[in-house]
Coordinates of C-alpha atoms in Angstrom, one line a residue:
Chain N
M24 CA 115.1 -68.9 -4.8
C25 CA 114.8 -72.5 -3.8
T26 CA 114.7 -72.9 -0.1
S27 CA 114.1 -76.6 0.4
T28 CA 116.9 -77.8 2.7
L29 CA 115.0 -80.7 4.5
E30 CA 117.2 -83.6 5.3
H31 CA 115.8 -86.8 4.2
P32 CA 116.7 -90.0 6.0
H33 CA 117.3 -91.9 2.8
A34 CA 119.4 -89.1 1.2
H35 CA 122.7 -90.6 0.4
T36 CA 125.0 -91.0 -2.5
P37 CA 124.9 -94.6 -3.6
A38 CA 128.3 -96.0 -4.0
T39 CA 129.3 -97.5 -7.3
T40 CA 130.6 -100.8 -6.0
D41 CA 133.0 -101.5 -8.9
D42 CA 135.0 -99.8 -11.6
A43 CA 132.1 -100.2 -14.0
P44 CA 131.5 -97.4 -16.4
L45 CA 128.6 -94.9 -15.9
S46 CA 127.2 -95.8 -19.4
Y47 CA 128.0 -98.8 -21.6
A48 CA 129.2 -98.4 -25.2
D49 CA 127.0 -101.3 -26.2
P50 CA 123.6 -101.4 -24.5
A51 CA 123.5 -105.2 -24.8
Q52 CA 126.5 -105.3 -22.4
Q53 CA 124.8 -103.4 -19.7
P54 CA 124.1 -105.5 -16.6
R55 CA 120.4 -105.9 -15.7
E56 CA 121.0 -104.4 -12.2
L57 CA 122.7 -101.1 -12.3
E58 CA 123.1 -98.2 -9.8
R59 CA 125.1 -95.1 -10.6
T60 CA 125.6 -91.6 -9.5
V61 CA 125.4 -89.0 -12.2
E62 CA 127.4 -85.9 -11.2
A63 CA 126.1 -82.4 -12.1
G64 CA 127.0 -81.7 -15.7
D65 CA 127.3 -85.3 -16.7
H66 CA 125.1 -87.6 -18.7
F67 CA 123.8 -91.1 -18.5
I68 CA 122.7 -93.3 -21.5
G69 CA 121.4 -96.8 -20.9
L70 CA 118.9 -99.5 -21.5
V71 CA 115.8 -100.2 -19.4
R72 CA 114.4 -103.6 -20.5
A73 CA 110.7 -104.2 -20.7
G74 CA 109.3 -104.8 -17.2
Q75 CA 112.3 -103.3 -15.5
H76 CA 112.1 -100.5 -13.0
L77 CA 114.0 -97.2 -13.3
R78 CA 114.4 -94.9 -10.3
I79 CA 115.9 -91.4 -10.5
T80 CA 116.7 -89.9 -7.1
D81 CA 117.4 -86.2 -6.5
L82 CA 120.2 -86.7 -4.0
H83 CA 120.5 -83.1 -2.7
G84 CA 117.3 -81.5 -3.9
N85 CA 116.2 -78.9 -6.4
Q86 CA 117.8 -80.6 -9.4
A87 CA 116.4 -80.9 -12.9
A88 CA 117.1 -84.3 -14.6
D89 CA 116.5 -83.5 -18.3
T90 CA 115.5 -86.9 -19.7
L91 CA 114.6 -88.4 -23.1
F92 CA 113.4 -91.9 -23.8
F93 CA 113.6 -93.9 -27.0
S94 CA 112.1 -97.2 -28.1
A95 CA 115.2 -99.5 -28.2
D96 CA 114.1 -101.5 -31.2
D97 CA 113.5 -98.3 -33.3
T98 CA 114.9 -95.1 -32.0
A99 CA 112.8 -93.1 -34.5
E100 CA 110.0 -93.7 -31.9
R101 CA 110.7 -91.5 -28.8
Y102 CA 109.1 -89.9 -25.8
S103 CA 106.6 -87.2 -26.9
A104 CA 105.7 -84.5 -24.4
M105 CA 102.7 -83.5 -26.6
D106 CA 101.2 -87.0 -26.8
T107 CA 101.8 -87.5 -23.1
V108 CA 100.3 -84.3 -22.0
R109 CA 97.3 -84.6 -24.3
E110 CA 96.5 -88.3 -23.6
Q111 CA 96.5 -87.9 -19.8
G112 CA 94.7 -84.5 -20.1
K113 CA 97.2 -82.9 -17.7
V114 CA 100.3 -80.9 -17.9
Y115 CA 102.2 -82.4 -15.0
L116 CA 103.6 -85.9 -14.5
T117 CA 103.2 -88.0 -11.4
T118 CA 102.3 -91.6 -10.2
G119 CA 100.1 -93.2 -12.8
T120 CA 101.2 -91.1 -15.7
V121 CA 101.9 -93.0 -18.8
L122 CA 104.8 -91.6 -20.9
Y123 CA 103.7 -91.9 -24.5
S124 CA 105.8 -92.1 -27.6
T125 CA 105.6 -90.1 -30.9
R126 CA 103.6 -93.0 -32.2
G127 CA 101.1 -92.8 -29.3
R128 CA 102.3 -95.9 -27.6
A129 CA 103.3 -96.4 -23.9
L130 CA 107.0 -96.3 -23.3
L131 CA 107.0 -96.2 -19.4
T132 CA 104.5 -95.7 -16.6
I133 CA 105.4 -93.8 -13.5
T134 CA 104.9 -96.1 -10.5
G135 CA 106.3 -94.0 -7.6
D136 CA 106.8 -90.3 -7.1
T137 CA 107.8 -88.6 -3.8
C138 CA 108.3 -85.3 -5.5
G139 CA 104.9 -84.9 -7.1
R140 CA 105.7 -82.4 -9.8
H141 CA 107.7 -82.9 -13.0
D142 CA 107.9 -80.5 -15.9
T143 CA 107.2 -81.5 -19.4
L144 CA 106.9 -78.1 -21.2
G145 CA 110.1 -76.2 -20.5
G146 CA 112.6 -78.3 -22.4
A147 CA 116.4 -78.4 -21.8
C148 CA 118.9 -75.6 -21.6
S149 CA 121.3 -75.1 -24.5
S150 CA 124.2 -72.7 -25.1
E151 CA 122.0 -71.1 -27.8
S152 CA 118.9 -70.8 -25.6
N153 CA 120.9 -69.5 -22.7
T154 CA 121.9 -66.5 -24.9
V155 CA 118.2 -65.7 -25.3
R156 CA 117.1 -66.4 -21.7
Y157 CA 120.0 -64.8 -19.8
D158 CA 122.6 -62.9 -21.8
L159 CA 124.2 -63.1 -25.2
E160 CA 127.6 -63.6 -23.6
K161 CA 126.5 -66.8 -21.7
R162 CA 126.8 -68.9 -24.7
H163 CA 130.0 -70.6 -23.5
M164 CA 128.4 -72.0 -20.4
H165 CA 127.7 -75.7 -20.0
S166 CA 124.2 -76.9 -20.9
C167 CA 122.0 -80.0 -21.0
R168 CA 121.9 -80.2 -24.7
D169 CA 125.7 -80.2 -24.7
N170 CA 125.4 -83.3 -22.4
W171 CA 123.1 -85.0 -24.8
M172 CA 125.2 -84.1 -27.8
L173 CA 128.3 -85.6 -26.1
A174 CA 126.3 -88.8 -25.2
I175 CA 125.0 -89.4 -28.7
A176 CA 128.5 -88.8 -30.1
R177 CA 130.2 -91.1 -27.6
Y178 CA 127.7 -94.0 -27.9
P179 CA 126.9 -94.6 -31.6
K180 CA 125.4 -98.0 -30.8
Y181 CA 122.3 -96.3 -29.4
D182 CA 121.6 -95.0 -33.0
L183 CA 120.9 -91.4 -32.0
T184 CA 121.7 -88.2 -33.7
K185 CA 120.6 -84.6 -33.2
R186 CA 117.6 -85.5 -35.4
D187 CA 116.3 -87.6 -32.6
I188 CA 116.6 -85.0 -29.9
G189 CA 113.0 -84.0 -29.0
H190 CA 111.0 -82.5 -26.3
N191 CA 112.1 -83.8 -22.9
I192 CA 111.0 -84.3 -19.3
N193 CA 112.5 -82.2 -16.6
F194 CA 112.2 -84.5 -13.6
F195 CA 112.0 -82.6 -10.2
M196 CA 111.4 -79.3 -11.9
N197 CA 108.3 -77.1 -11.1
V198 CA 106.9 -75.1 -14.0
P199 CA 103.3 -74.1 -13.2
V200 CA 100.8 -73.1 -15.9
T201 CA 98.2 -70.5 -15.0
A202 CA 94.6 -70.5 -16.2
D203 CA 95.3 -67.3 -18.2
G204 CA 98.1 -69.0 -20.1
G205 CA 101.1 -67.9 -18.1
L206 CA 104.2 -70.1 -17.5
S207 CA 106.5 -69.6 -14.5
F208 CA 109.6 -71.2 -13.1
E209 CA 108.9 -71.8 -9.4
D210 CA 110.8 -73.0 -6.4
G211 CA 111.4 -76.7 -6.7
L212 CA 109.1 -79.1 -4.7
S213 CA 112.0 -81.5 -4.6
A214 CA 114.2 -82.2 -1.6
P215 CA 117.1 -84.5 -0.8
G216 CA 116.2 -88.1 -1.4
K217 CA 113.0 -87.4 -3.4
Y218 CA 112.7 -89.9 -6.3
V219 CA 110.6 -90.8 -9.3
E220 CA 110.2 -94.4 -10.3
M221 CA 108.8 -95.9 -13.5
V222 CA 108.4 -99.3 -15.1
A223 CA 109.3 -99.8 -18.8
E224 CA 106.5 -101.0 -21.0
R225 CA 109.0 -102.0 -23.7
D226 CA 112.8 -101.9 -24.1
V227 CA 113.7 -98.2 -23.9
Y228 CA 116.9 -96.2 -23.9
V229 CA 117.1 -93.5 -21.3
L230 CA 119.3 -90.4 -22.1
L231 CA 119.6 -88.2 -19.0
S232 CA 121.5 -84.9 -18.6
N233 CA 121.9 -84.0 -15.0
C234 CA 121.3 -80.3 -15.4
P235 CA 124.5 -78.2 -15.2
Q236 CA 122.6 -74.9 -15.4
L237 CA 124.4 -72.1 -13.5
N238 CA 122.1 -69.4 -14.7
N239 CA 118.8 -70.5 -13.1
P240 CA 118.2 -69.8 -9.4
C241 CA 116.1 -73.0 -9.1
N242 CA 119.0 -75.1 -7.9
G243 CA 120.5 -72.2 -5.9
Y244 CA 123.2 -72.0 -8.6
D245 CA 124.5 -75.2 -7.1
P246 CA 124.0 -78.2 -9.4
T247 CA 124.2 -81.5 -7.5
P248 CA 124.3 -85.2 -8.3
V249 CA 121.4 -87.5 -9.0
A250 CA 121.3 -91.3 -8.7
I251 CA 120.1 -93.7 -11.4
R252 CA 119.0 -97.3 -10.5
I253 CA 117.8 -99.9 -12.9
S254 CA 116.4 -103.1 -11.5
D255 CA 114.2 -106.2 -12.2
S256 CA 112.3 -105.6 -9.0
P257 CA 110.2 -102.6 -8.0
L258 CA 112.2 -100.3 -5.8
S259 CA 109.3 -98.4 -4.2
Chain B
M233 CA 104.3 -61.3 -17.7
N234 CA 105.0 -59.4 -20.8
I235 CA 106.4 -55.9 -20.5
P236 CA 103.6 -53.3 -21.0
L237 CA 104.2 -51.6 -24.3
D238 CA 104.1 -47.9 -24.8
A239 CA 101.8 -47.3 -27.7
A240 CA 103.6 -44.0 -28.5
T241 CA 107.0 -45.7 -29.1
T242 CA 106.0 -49.2 -30.4
A243 CA 104.9 -50.1 -33.8
R244 CA 102.6 -52.9 -35.0
A245 CA 104.1 -54.4 -38.1
S246 CA 102.3 -54.4 -41.4
F247 CA 102.7 -56.3 -44.6
T248 CA 101.9 -55.9 -48.3
A249 CA 99.9 -58.7 -49.8
K250 CA 101.3 -60.3 -53.0
Y251 CA 99.5 -63.6 -53.4
Q252 CA 96.4 -65.4 -52.1
T253 CA 95.2 -68.9 -52.1
H254 CA 93.1 -71.3 -50.1
L255 CA 93.9 -74.5 -48.2
P256 CA 90.8 -76.6 -47.6
G257 CA 90.1 -78.5 -44.4
G258 CA 92.0 -81.9 -44.0
H259 CA 94.8 -80.9 -46.4
H260 CA 98.5 -80.1 -46.1
W261 CA 101.1 -77.9 -47.7
S262 CA 104.6 -76.5 -47.3
M263 CA 106.3 -73.4 -48.5
R264 CA 109.8 -71.8 -48.2
M265 CA 109.2 -68.4 -46.7
P266 CA 112.1 -66.0 -47.3
R267 CA 113.4 -63.7 -44.6
G268 CA 111.2 -60.5 -44.7
S269 CA 108.1 -62.3 -46.0
A270 CA 104.8 -62.7 -44.2
L271 CA 102.0 -65.2 -44.2
K272 CA 98.5 -64.3 -43.0
L273 CA 96.1 -67.2 -42.3
T274 CA 92.4 -66.6 -42.1
A275 CA 89.8 -69.1 -40.9
R276 CA 87.2 -69.6 -43.6
E277 CA 85.1 -71.8 -41.2
A278 CA 84.7 -71.4 -37.5
N279 CA 86.9 -73.6 -35.2
A280 CA 89.6 -74.1 -37.8
N281 CA 92.9 -75.6 -36.8
V282 CA 96.3 -75.3 -38.5
G283 CA 99.1 -77.7 -37.4
L284 CA 102.4 -76.1 -38.2
V285 CA 106.1 -76.9 -37.9
M286 CA 109.2 -75.0 -39.1
Y287 CA 112.7 -75.9 -40.3
N288 CA 115.7 -74.0 -41.6
P289 CA 115.9 -74.8 -45.3
L290 CA 119.7 -74.4 -45.3
D291 CA 120.1 -76.6 -42.2
L292 CA 117.2 -79.0 -41.8
L293 CA 118.4 -79.9 -38.3
E294 CA 117.4 -76.5 -37.1
R295 CA 113.7 -76.7 -36.1
L296 CA 110.9 -75.0 -34.4
N297 CA 111.5 -75.5 -30.7
L298 CA 108.3 -75.0 -28.6
P299 CA 110.0 -75.5 -25.2
D300 CA 112.4 -72.7 -25.9
T301 CA 109.6 -70.6 -27.3
L302 CA 107.4 -71.0 -24.2
K303 CA 110.0 -70.7 -21.5
G304 CA 111.8 -67.9 -23.3
Q305 CA 108.7 -65.8 -23.3
H306 CA 107.2 -67.2 -20.0
T307 CA 104.0 -68.2 -21.7
F308 CA 101.8 -71.2 -22.3
R309 CA 99.7 -69.5 -24.9
L310 CA 101.0 -67.8 -28.1
T311 CA 99.6 -64.6 -29.5
E312 CA 100.5 -61.3 -31.1
G313 CA 103.9 -60.0 -29.8
H314 CA 105.4 -63.5 -29.4
C315 CA 108.1 -64.9 -31.5
L316 CA 108.6 -68.5 -32.6
Y317 CA 112.1 -69.8 -31.7
S318 CA 114.3 -72.3 -33.3
D319 CA 116.5 -74.7 -31.2
M320 CA 119.5 -72.5 -32.1
G321 CA 118.4 -69.4 -30.2
R322 CA 117.0 -67.7 -33.3
I323 CA 113.6 -66.4 -34.3
F324 CA 112.0 -68.1 -37.3
A325 CA 108.9 -65.9 -37.2
S326 CA 107.1 -63.3 -35.1
I327 CA 103.3 -63.1 -34.6
I328 CA 102.6 -59.6 -35.8
Q329 CA 98.8 -59.8 -35.8
D330 CA 96.4 -62.0 -34.1
D331 CA 92.6 -61.9 -33.7
L332 CA 92.4 -64.9 -31.4
G333 CA 94.7 -64.2 -28.4
W334 CA 95.6 -67.8 -27.9
H335 CA 97.2 -70.5 -30.0
D336 CA 97.8 -74.0 -28.6
S337 CA 101.4 -75.0 -28.1
A338 CA 100.9 -78.3 -26.1
S339 CA 98.5 -80.7 -27.7
G340 CA 100.4 -82.1 -30.7
N341 CA 98.7 -83.8 -33.6
L342 CA 95.6 -85.8 -34.5
M343 CA 96.6 -89.4 -34.9
E344 CA 94.9 -92.4 -36.6
Q345 CA 94.2 -94.0 -33.2
H346 CA 92.1 -91.0 -32.1
F347 CA 89.4 -91.7 -34.7
A348 CA 87.8 -94.7 -33.0
A349 CA 87.8 -93.1 -29.5
K350 CA 86.1 -90.0 -30.9
G351 CA 83.5 -92.0 -32.9
W352 CA 84.8 -90.4 -36.1
H353 CA 84.3 -92.4 -39.3
K354 CA 87.4 -92.5 -41.3
K355 CA 86.7 -91.7 -45.0
A356 CA 89.2 -93.0 -47.6
Y357 CA 90.0 -91.2 -50.8
Q358 CA 88.2 -94.1 -52.7
Q359 CA 84.9 -93.1 -51.0
A360 CA 85.2 -89.4 -50.3
F361 CA 87.7 -88.1 -52.9
N362 CA 89.3 -85.0 -51.6
D363 CA 87.0 -84.9 -48.6
F364 CA 88.9 -87.9 -47.1
T365 CA 90.0 -87.7 -43.5
P366 CA 93.8 -87.8 -42.9
S367 CA 95.6 -87.5 -39.6
G368 CA 97.6 -84.4 -38.8
H369 CA 100.5 -86.6 -37.9
D370 CA 100.6 -88.3 -41.4
S371 CA 100.0 -85.0 -43.1
L372 CA 103.2 -83.5 -41.6
L373 CA 105.1 -86.7 -42.5
I374 CA 104.1 -86.3 -46.1
E375 CA 105.3 -82.7 -46.3
M376 CA 108.5 -83.6 -44.4
A377 CA 109.3 -86.5 -46.8
K378 CA 109.4 -84.0 -49.7
Y379 CA 112.6 -82.5 -48.1
G380 CA 114.2 -85.7 -47.1
L381 CA 112.9 -85.5 -43.6
S382 CA 111.3 -88.4 -41.7
E383 CA 109.6 -89.3 -38.5
R384 CA 112.9 -88.8 -36.7
D385 CA 112.8 -85.1 -37.6
L386 CA 109.3 -84.5 -36.4
C387 CA 109.2 -81.7 -33.8
A388 CA 106.4 -80.5 -31.5
N389 CA 103.8 -78.6 -33.6
L390 CA 101.8 -75.5 -33.0
N391 CA 98.0 -75.6 -33.3
L392 CA 97.1 -72.2 -34.7
F393 CA 93.4 -71.1 -34.1
S394 CA 93.0 -73.6 -31.2
R395 CA 92.9 -72.9 -27.5
V396 CA 93.6 -75.5 -24.8
R397 CA 93.7 -74.0 -21.3
A398 CA 95.0 -75.6 -18.0
D399 CA 93.0 -75.2 -14.8
E400 CA 94.5 -74.8 -11.3
D401 CA 95.3 -78.5 -11.1
A402 CA 96.9 -78.3 -14.6
N403 CA 94.1 -80.4 -16.2
L404 CA 93.7 -79.5 -19.9
H405 CA 90.5 -78.3 -21.4
Y406 CA 89.8 -77.7 -25.0
V407 CA 87.9 -74.4 -25.4
A408 CA 85.1 -74.8 -27.9
D409 CA 84.1 -72.0 -30.3
H410 CA 87.4 -70.2 -29.8
C411 CA 87.8 -69.4 -33.5
A412 CA 85.2 -67.5 -35.5
A413 CA 85.0 -67.6 -39.3
G414 CA 87.2 -64.7 -40.5
D415 CA 89.6 -64.7 -37.5
S416 CA 93.2 -64.3 -38.7
V417 CA 96.8 -64.6 -37.5
T418 CA 99.9 -63.2 -39.4
L419 CA 103.5 -64.4 -39.2
R420 CA 106.5 -62.4 -40.3
F421 CA 109.6 -64.4 -41.1
E422 CA 112.9 -63.2 -39.5
M423 CA 115.0 -65.8 -41.4
D424 CA 114.4 -68.1 -44.3
T425 CA 112.0 -70.7 -43.0
L426 CA 110.5 -73.9 -44.4
V427 CA 106.9 -73.9 -43.2
M428 CA 104.9 -77.1 -43.2
L429 CA 101.2 -77.0 -42.3
H430 CA 98.0 -79.0 -42.3
T431 CA 94.3 -78.2 -41.8
C432 CA 93.4 -81.4 -40.0
P433 CA 91.3 -81.0 -36.9
H434 CA 92.8 -80.4 -33.4
P435 CA 93.3 -83.8 -31.6
L436 CA 90.9 -82.6 -28.8
D437 CA 88.2 -81.2 -31.1
P438 CA 84.9 -82.6 -29.8
A439 CA 83.0 -82.4 -33.1
E440 CA 80.8 -85.3 -33.8
E441 CA 82.4 -86.1 -37.1
Y442 CA 85.8 -85.2 -38.6
P443 CA 85.3 -81.5 -39.5
L444 CA 86.6 -80.1 -42.7
R445 CA 87.6 -76.5 -42.0
G446 CA 90.0 -74.6 -44.2
V447 CA 92.1 -71.4 -44.2
D448 CA 92.7 -68.6 -46.7
M449 CA 96.4 -67.9 -47.0
T450 CA 97.8 -64.5 -48.0
F451 CA 101.5 -64.2 -48.8
G452 CA 103.3 -60.9 -48.8
T453 CA 106.3 -58.7 -47.8
A454 CA 106.5 -57.3 -44.2
T455 CA 107.9 -54.3 -42.6
P456 CA 111.2 -55.5 -41.0
M457 CA 111.6 -55.8 -37.2
D458 CA 113.4 -52.9 -35.6
E459 CA 113.8 -51.4 -32.1
H460 CA 110.3 -50.0 -32.1
D461 CA 108.7 -53.2 -33.1
A462 CA 106.1 -54.6 -30.7
C463 CA 107.4 -58.2 -31.0
Y464 CA 111.0 -57.0 -30.5
L465 CA 110.0 -55.0 -27.4
S466 CA 107.5 -57.5 -25.8
R467 CA 110.3 -59.5 -24.1
P468 CA 114.0 -58.8 -23.5
E469 CA 114.5 -62.4 -24.6
N470 CA 113.1 -61.5 -28.1
A471 CA 115.6 -58.7 -28.5
R472 CA 118.5 -61.1 -27.7
A473 CA 117.1 -63.8 -30.0
Y474 CA 116.8 -61.1 -32.7
A475 CA 120.5 -60.2 -32.0
N476 CA 121.3 -63.9 -32.7
N477 CA 119.4 -63.6 -36.1
Q478 CA 121.5 -60.5 -36.9
L479 CA 124.7 -62.5 -36.2
Y480 CA 123.4 -65.4 -38.3
H481 CA 122.8 -63.0 -41.2
L482 CA 126.2 -61.3 -41.0
A483 CA 127.6 -63.5 -43.8
G484 CA 124.8 -62.4 -46.1

């Protein structure tokens, strides 16, 4: 079970100051500065322009923010877990990690990380994989891949289909690899207010599912909101 | 941890060989493997590597999903007793025999941009004929294009015969001399599966020059998975994934 209950002085739910949508139907219409709360079980799709900073904050701790990135000028090029893991020679992601694309090019670089551990092997939950991992009769439960499917169906201007859904990052999730080749799902290292921040090396779309998983003890069966902030200035 | 298997009640699957061929190093191929068939790959040279992806020929959007494969079986290495999952909660294939104990699931493909950093000299067909040196990435794109698939459909690939371990700090290390000539691995297909594979080197292979290392391929028919099968019993997740295959095949 996850036990992190530390209060962080900066833990707060940032208010959305206007009636602006969570995600914009046309990425070109998205304002440069954006701050949003993504409730558990919801998705965010948006544009981070080259040189801009993206911060994802785990507001209440022990969340998994299941995130995909795409090159905005050609969405056939997307985040690649394999290329990222191999090129940095390390399984985990943290400050300094370059997130590579399927063409071996840099999409973003992590510039700030108060969590220190983000999973890139475990992928995202789906109703289909939940039948395998937990119980055949769990197939009706909400899942991250459902979030992504709804996002790509709702926002056709981002030019994404199921074909483009690849291997994602689970920000704030702790999935250690052992020397003998084991893989385990451990208590989260995250806590309220922990964040990861990155700078975009080119225009990228970000597609995030705030994990709605009710089967995994990692979030204490209590999925909570995360915050997204996109800014021209470094936030760290 | 895998559930310890009771040798008295579990059965290692077998298969009957029907056809044999060879895939030289630095080449690629694809084949539709029917449900119930098996494919045995045998390294002809030491330190072979086979990059492999899988698709459902009836629904090309259903693909090999390595994240689901790894987390479903709580493993970073793939070997005998493991199953290879699709993104739809089903099993494409089970690993019914393995001499190596570890196949890499995390390192992806050799790409063109690796050649210079490795000091490898790229050989074009004009100079080297069939000993030219393609990338694994391009090799898969060629096979995919034959079925109307493109870069957008590329999924994370397995690297059979190769071992990449992680140390305590999760730094990756390519393990040299993992594969001896003659080592083999056998896949049994639990549903119709489009298999695309290449014999380009592993992207972390430290060889001084691009190595050409091929595999012998034996095609055959396998004993079907049942409740005594070692792959079925190795994880409760595999039994549930197999139940999803049964549901998928209800319509015939």
